[in-house]
CSV table of C-alpha atoms in Angstrom, one decimal:
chain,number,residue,atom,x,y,z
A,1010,UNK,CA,0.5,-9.4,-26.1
A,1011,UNK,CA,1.2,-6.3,-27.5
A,1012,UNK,CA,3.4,-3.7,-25.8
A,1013,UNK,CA,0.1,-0.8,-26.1
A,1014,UNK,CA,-2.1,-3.9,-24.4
A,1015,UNK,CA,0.2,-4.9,-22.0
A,1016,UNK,CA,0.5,-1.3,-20.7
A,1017,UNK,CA,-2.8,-1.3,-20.7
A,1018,UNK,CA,-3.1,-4.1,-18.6
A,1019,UNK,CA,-0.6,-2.6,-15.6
A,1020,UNK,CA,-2.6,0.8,-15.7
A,1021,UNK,CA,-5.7,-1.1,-15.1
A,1022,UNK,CA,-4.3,-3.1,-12.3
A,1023,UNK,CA,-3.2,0.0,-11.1
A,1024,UNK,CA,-5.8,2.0,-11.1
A,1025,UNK,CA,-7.7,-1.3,-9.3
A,1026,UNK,CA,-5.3,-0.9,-6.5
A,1027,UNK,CA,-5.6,2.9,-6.1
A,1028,UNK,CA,-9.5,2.9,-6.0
A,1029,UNK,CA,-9.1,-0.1,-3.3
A,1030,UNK,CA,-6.4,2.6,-1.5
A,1031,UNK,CA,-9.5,5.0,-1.8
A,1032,UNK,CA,-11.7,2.6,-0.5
A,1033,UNK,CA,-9.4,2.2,2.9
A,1034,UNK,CA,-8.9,6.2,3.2
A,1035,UNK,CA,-13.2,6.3,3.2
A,1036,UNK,CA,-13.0,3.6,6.1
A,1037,UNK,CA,-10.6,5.3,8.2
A,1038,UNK,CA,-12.3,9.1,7.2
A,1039,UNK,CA,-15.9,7.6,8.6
A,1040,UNK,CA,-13.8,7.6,12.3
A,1041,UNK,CA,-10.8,10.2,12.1
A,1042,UNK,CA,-10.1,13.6,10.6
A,1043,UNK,CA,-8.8,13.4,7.3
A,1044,UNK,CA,-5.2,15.5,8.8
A,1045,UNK,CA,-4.6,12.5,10.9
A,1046,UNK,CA,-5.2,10.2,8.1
A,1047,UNK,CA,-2.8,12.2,5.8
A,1048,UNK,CA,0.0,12.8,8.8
A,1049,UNK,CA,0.5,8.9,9.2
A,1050,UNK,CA,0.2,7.9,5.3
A,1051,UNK,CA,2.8,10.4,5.1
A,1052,UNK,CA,4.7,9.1,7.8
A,1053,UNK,CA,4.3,5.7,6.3
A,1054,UNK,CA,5.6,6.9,3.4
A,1055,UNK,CA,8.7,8.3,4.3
A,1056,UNK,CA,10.4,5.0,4.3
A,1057,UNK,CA,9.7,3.8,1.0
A,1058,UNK,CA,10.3,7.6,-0.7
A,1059,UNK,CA,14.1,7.5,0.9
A,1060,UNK,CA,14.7,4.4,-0.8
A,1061,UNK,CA,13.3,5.7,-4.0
A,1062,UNK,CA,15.2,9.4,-3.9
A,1063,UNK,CA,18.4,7.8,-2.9
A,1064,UNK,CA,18.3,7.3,-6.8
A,1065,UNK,CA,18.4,10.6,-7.8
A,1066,UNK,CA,22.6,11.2,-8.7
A,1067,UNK,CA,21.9,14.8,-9.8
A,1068,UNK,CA,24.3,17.0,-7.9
A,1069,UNK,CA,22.9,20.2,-6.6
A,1070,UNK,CA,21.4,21.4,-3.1
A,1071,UNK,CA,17.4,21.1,-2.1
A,1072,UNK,CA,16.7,24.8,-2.7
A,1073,UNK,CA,14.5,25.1,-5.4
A,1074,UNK,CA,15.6,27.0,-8.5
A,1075,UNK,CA,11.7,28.4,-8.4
A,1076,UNK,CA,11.0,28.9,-5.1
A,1077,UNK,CA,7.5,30.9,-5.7
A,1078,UNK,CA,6.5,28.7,-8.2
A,1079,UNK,CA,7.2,25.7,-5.5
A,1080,UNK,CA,6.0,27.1,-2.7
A,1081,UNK,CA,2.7,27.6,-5.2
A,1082,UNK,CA,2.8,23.9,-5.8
A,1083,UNK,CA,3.3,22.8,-2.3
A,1084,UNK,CA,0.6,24.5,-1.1
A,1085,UNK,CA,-1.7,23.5,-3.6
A,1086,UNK,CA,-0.8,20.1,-3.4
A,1087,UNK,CA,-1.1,19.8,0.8
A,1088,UNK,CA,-4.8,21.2,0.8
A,1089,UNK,CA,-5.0,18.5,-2.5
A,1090,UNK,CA,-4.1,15.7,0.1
A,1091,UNK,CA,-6.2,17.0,2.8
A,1092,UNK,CA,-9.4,17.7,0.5
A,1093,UNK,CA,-9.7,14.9,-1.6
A,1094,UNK,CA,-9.3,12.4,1.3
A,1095,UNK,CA,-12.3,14.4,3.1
A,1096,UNK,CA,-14.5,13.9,0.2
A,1097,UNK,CA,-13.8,10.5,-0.2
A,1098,UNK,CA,-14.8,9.9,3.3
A,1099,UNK,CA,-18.4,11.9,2.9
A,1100,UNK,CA,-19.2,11.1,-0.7
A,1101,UNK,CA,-19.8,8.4,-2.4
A,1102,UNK,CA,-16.7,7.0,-4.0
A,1103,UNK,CA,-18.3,7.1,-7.7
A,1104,UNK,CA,-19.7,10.5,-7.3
A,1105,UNK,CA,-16.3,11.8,-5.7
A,1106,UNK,CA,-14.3,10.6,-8.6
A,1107,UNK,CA,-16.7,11.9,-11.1
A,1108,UNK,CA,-15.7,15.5,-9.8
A,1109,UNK,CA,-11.9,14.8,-9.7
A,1110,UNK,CA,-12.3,13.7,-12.9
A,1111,UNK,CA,-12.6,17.6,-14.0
A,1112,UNK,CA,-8.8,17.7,-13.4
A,1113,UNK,CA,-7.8,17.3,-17.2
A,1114,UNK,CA,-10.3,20.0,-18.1
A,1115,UNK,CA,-8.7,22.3,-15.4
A,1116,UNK,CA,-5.4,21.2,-16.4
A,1117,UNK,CA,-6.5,22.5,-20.0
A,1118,UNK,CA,-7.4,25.5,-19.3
A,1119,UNK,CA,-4.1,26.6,-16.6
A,1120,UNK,CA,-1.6,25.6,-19.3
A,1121,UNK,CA,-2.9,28.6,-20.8
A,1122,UNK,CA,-1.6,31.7,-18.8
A,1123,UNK,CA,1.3,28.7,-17.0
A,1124,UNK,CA,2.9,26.7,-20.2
A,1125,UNK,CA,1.7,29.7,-23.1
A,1126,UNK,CA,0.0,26.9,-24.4
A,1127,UNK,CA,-2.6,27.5,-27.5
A,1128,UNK,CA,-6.3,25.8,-27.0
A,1129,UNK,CA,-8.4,26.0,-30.0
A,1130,UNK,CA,-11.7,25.8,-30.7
A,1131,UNK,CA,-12.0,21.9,-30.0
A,1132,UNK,CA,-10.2,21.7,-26.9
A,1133,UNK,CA,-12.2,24.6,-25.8
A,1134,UNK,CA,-15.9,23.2,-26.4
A,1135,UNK,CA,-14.4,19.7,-24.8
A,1136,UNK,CA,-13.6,22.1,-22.0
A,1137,UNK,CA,-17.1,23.8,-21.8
A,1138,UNK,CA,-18.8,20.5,-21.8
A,1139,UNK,CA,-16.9,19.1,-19.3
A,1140,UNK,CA,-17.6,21.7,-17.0
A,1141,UNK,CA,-21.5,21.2,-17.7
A,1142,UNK,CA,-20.6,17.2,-16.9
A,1143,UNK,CA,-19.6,18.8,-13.2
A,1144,UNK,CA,-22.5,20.9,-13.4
A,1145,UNK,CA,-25.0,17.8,-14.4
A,1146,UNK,CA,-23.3,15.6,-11.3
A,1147,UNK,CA,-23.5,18.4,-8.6
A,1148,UNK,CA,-27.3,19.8,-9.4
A,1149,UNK,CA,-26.9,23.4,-8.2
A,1150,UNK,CA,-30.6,24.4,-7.2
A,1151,UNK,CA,-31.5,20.7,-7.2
A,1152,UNK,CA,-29.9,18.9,-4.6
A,1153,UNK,CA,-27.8,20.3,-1.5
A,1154,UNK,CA,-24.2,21.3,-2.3
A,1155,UNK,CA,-22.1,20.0,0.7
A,1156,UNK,CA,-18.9,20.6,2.5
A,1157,UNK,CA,-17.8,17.4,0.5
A,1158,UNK,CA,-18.7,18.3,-3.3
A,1159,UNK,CA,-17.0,21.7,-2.1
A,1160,UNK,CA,-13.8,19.7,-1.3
A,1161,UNK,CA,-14.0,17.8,-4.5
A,1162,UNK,CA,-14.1,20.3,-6.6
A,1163,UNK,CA,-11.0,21.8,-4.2
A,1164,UNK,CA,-9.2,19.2,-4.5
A,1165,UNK,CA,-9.6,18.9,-8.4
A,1166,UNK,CA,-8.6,22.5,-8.4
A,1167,UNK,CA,-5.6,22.3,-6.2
A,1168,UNK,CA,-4.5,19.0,-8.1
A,1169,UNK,CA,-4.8,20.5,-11.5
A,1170,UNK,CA,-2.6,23.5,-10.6
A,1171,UNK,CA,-0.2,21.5,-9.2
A,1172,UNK,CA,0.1,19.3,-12.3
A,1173,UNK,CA,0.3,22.3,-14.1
A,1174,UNK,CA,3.4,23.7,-12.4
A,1175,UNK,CA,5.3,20.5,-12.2
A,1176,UNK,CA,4.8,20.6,-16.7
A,1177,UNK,CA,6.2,24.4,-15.7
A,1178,UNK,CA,9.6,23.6,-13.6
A,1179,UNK,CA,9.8,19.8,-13.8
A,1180,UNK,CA,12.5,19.9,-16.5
A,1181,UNK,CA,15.2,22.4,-14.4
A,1182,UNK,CA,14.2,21.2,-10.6
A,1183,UNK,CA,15.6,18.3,-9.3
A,1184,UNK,CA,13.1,15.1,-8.8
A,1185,UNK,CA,13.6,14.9,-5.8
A,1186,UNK,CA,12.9,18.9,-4.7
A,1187,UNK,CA,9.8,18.5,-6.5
A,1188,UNK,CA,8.7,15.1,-4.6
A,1189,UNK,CA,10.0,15.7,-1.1
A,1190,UNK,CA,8.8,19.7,-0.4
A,1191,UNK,CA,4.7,18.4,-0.6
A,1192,UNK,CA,5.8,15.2,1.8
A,1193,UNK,CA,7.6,17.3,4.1
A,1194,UNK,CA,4.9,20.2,4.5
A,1195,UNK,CA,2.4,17.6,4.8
A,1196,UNK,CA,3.8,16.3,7.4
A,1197,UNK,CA,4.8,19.4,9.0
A,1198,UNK,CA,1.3,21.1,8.9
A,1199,UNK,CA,-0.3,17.6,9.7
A,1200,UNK,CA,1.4,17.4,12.7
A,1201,UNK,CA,0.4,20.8,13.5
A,1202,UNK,CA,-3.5,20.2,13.1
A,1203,UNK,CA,-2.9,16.8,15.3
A,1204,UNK,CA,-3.4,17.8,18.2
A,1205,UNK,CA,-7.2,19.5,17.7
A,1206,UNK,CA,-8.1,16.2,16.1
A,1207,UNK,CA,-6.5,13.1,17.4
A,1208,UNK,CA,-8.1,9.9,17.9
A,1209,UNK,CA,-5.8,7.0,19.6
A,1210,UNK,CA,-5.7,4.8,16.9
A,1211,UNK,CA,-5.6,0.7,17.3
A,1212,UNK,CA,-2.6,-1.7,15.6
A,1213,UNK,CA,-5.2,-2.5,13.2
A,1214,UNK,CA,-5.8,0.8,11.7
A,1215,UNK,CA,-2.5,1.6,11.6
A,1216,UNK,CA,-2.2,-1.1,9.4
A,1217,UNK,CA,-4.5,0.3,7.0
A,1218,UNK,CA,-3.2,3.3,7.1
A,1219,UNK,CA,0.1,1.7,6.2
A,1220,UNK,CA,-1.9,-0.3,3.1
A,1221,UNK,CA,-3.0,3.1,2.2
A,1222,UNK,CA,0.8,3.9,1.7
A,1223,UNK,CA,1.6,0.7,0.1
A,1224,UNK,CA,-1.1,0.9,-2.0
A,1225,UNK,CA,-0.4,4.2,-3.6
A,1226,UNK,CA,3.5,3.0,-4.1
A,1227,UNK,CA,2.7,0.1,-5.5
A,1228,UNK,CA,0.1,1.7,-8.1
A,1229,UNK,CA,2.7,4.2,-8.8
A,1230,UNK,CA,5.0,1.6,-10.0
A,1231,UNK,CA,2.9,-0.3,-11.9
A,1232,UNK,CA,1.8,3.0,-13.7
A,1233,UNK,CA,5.3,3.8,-14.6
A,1234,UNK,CA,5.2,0.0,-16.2
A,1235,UNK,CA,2.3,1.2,-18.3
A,1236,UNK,CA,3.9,3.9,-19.7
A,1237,UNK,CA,7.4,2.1,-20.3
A,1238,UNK,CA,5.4,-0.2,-22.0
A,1239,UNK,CA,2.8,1.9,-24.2
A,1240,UNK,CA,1.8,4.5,-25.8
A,1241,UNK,CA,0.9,7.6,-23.6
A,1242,UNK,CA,-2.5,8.3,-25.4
A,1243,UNK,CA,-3.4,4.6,-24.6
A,1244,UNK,CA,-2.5,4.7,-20.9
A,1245,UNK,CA,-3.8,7.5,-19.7
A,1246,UNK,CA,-7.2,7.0,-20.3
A,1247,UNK,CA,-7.5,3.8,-18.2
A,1248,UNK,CA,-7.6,6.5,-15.1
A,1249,UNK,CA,-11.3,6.7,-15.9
A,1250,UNK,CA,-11.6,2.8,-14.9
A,1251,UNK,CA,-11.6,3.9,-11.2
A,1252,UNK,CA,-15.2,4.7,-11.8
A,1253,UNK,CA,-15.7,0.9,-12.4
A,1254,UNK,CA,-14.1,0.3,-9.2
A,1255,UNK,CA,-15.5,2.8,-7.4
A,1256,UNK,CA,-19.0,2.3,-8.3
A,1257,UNK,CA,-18.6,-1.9,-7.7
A,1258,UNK,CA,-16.7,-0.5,-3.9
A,1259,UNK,CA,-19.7,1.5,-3.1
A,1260,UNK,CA,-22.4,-1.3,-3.9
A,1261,UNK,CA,-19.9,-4.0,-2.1
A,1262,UNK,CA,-18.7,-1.6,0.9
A,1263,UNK,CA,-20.5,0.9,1.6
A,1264,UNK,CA,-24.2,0.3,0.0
A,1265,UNK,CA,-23.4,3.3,-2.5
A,1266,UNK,CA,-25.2,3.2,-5.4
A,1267,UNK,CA,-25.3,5.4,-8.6
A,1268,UNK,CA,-27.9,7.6,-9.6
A,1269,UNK,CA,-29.0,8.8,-12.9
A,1270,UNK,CA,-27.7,12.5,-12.6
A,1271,UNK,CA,-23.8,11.5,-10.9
A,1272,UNK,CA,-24.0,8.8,-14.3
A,1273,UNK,CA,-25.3,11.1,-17.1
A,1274,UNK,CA,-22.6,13.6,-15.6
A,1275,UNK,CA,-19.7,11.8,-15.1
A,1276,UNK,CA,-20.1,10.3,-18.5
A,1277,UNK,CA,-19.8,13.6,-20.1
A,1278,UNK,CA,-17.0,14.2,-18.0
A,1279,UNK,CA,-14.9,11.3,-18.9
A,1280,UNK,CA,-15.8,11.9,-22.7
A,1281,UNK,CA,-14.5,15.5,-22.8
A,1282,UNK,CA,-11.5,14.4,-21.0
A,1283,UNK,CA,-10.8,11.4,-23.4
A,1284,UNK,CA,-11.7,14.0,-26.2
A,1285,UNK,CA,-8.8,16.3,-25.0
A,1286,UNK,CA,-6.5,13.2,-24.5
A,1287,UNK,CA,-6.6,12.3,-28.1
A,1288,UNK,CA,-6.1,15.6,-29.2
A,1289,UNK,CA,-3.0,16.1,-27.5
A,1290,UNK,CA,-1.8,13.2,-29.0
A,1291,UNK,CA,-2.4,14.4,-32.4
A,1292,UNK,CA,0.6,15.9,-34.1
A,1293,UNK,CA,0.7,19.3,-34.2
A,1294,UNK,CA,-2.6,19.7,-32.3
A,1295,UNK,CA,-0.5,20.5,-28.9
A,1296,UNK,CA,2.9,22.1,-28.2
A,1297,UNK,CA,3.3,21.3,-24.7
A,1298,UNK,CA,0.6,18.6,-24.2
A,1299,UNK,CA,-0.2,19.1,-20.1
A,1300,UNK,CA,-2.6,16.5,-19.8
A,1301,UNK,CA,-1.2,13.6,-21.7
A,1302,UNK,CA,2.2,14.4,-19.7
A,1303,UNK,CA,0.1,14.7,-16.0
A,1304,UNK,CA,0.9,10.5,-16.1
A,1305,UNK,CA,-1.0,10.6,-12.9
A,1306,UNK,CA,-4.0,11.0,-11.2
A,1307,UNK,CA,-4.6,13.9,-8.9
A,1308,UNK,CA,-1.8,14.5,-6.6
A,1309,UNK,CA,-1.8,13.9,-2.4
A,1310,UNK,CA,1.2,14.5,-1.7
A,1311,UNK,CA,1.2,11.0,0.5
A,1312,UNK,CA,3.1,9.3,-2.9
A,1313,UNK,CA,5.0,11.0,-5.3
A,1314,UNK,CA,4.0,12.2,-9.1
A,1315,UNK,CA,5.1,9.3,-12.0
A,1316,UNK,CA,6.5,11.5,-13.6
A,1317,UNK,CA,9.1,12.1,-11.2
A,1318,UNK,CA,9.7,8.9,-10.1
A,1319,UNK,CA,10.6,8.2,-14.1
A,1320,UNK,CA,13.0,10.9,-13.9
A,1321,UNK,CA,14.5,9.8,-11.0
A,1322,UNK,CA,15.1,6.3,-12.6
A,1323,UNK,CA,16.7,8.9,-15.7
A,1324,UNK,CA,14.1,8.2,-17.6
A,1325,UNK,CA,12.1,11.3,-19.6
A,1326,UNK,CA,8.4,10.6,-19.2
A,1327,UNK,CA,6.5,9.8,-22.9
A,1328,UNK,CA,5.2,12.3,-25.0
């Protein structure tokens, strides 16, 4: 096997496993508040994030050398967390992935005014259709626009400025500032919200909400795999096979199924975004290439970025 197909291979098995983590955060959100689903995947998640920032040897304090510009990201990346896990549990799981899909075009578009980057007249139509994609899947006019499609597009917001910002600081920041402010305020701001939302929970959904932890660390590895293994322009666009998943989830779970519109619109979507990948990848066409370099999909803050996690293991993420 080749090294492109066999990264391939481990960003398809990972994507698998995080639209089966989706499909478990959708369970729990039909019967708790999505801040008490974050506040124990977070706590879940504490464990396994100690082992993996014991790694990080860089001397230096946890004070951020950007403080504005992380406090930015934090936020951003909390209400990422909380949104996108409310969506999935009021959406259908194809339809809410076709929105967060709109991340790369965001992502686009901030590295702008963020990075200085230049986008041309290519990138720029991809952009514009893209956009109509969203427009096509949420039917302003057409069909009612609900507290979920509004979280969504939040969350695809929040997750593309927070990619956005990482590309900004990520190279004089310490990994492990960047990974462990999000965790902690999540935590800290879950735990505040708690109380005006708790449910007892039983042993057994406990355990999925530890699967839902597992699950996102265990995709996160196999992600970074991918990328040690190929090409960046090949890996990246497997992200779109959640829609796969999600759509055979739906059908299988939850009696979801697609319709014409949430298709046609999420196909333009996922063309203009695979449009902008191989740009990016095209010498010269990019000078700080934001999307190809995301590595991940949109941030929850429950389990850290890939591209963090490869610096902590001192490795530079791929171009």
């Amino acid at each position: 096997m080749s090294p492109n197909a066999k990264g391939a291979v481990f960003a398809l098995i990972a994507f698998g496993i995080f639209a089966t983590h989706d499909v478990v955060v959708k369970v729990l959100g039909g019967i708790y508040a999505p801040f008490q689903i974050v506040f124990f995947s977070v706590l879940f998640s504490f464990p396994l994030a100690t082992v993996t920032l014991m790694r990080d040897s860089k001397p230096g304090t946890l004070l951020p050398v950007h403080p504005w510009w992380m406090a930015v990201r934090t936020i951003a990346t909390v209400i990422t967390g909380v949104c996108a896990f409310y969506a999935f549990s009021v959406l259908p799981l194809a339809e809410t992935y076709a929105i967060l899909f709109a991340a790369p075009l965001l992502i686009t578009v901030l590295a702008i005014p963020v990075l200085g980057e230049t986008v041309r007249l290519r990138r720029w139509l991809a952009v514009i259709v893209g956009l109509v994609g969203v427009l096509v899947v949420l039917r302003p006019g057409q069909t009612a626009l609900s507290l979920g499609h509004l979280a969504a597009l939040t969350a695809a917001i929040c997750g593309a400025l927070s990619s956005i910002i990482v590309r900004k600081i990520g190279s004089v920041e310490r990994p492990v500032v960047i990974l462990l402010y999000p965790m902690v305020a999540n935590f800290v701001l879950m735990a505040c919200a708690l109380p005006f939302f708790y449910k007892p929970m039983p042993i057994e959904h406990l355990g999925l909400v530890g699967i839902i932890a597992a699950f996102g660390w265990i995709a996160n590895r196999l992600t970074i795999a991918a990328y040690q293994a190929g090409e960046a322009a090949i890996i990246a666009p497997m992200q779109y096979s959640q829609i796969i998943w999600a759509t055979g989830f739906g059908l299988l779970f939850f009696d979801e199924t697609i319709d014409q519109m949430t298709a046609i619109g999420a196909a333009i979507i996922i063309t203009s975004g695979l449009y902008i990948v191989l740009r990016e990848s095209r010498a010269g066409a990019s000078a700080t290439t934001p999307v190809l370099r995301t590595l991940s999909r949109t941030e929850t803050g429950t389990t850290p970025r890939v591209s963090l996690l490869m610096r902590l293991r001192g490795k530079e993420p791929p171009r």
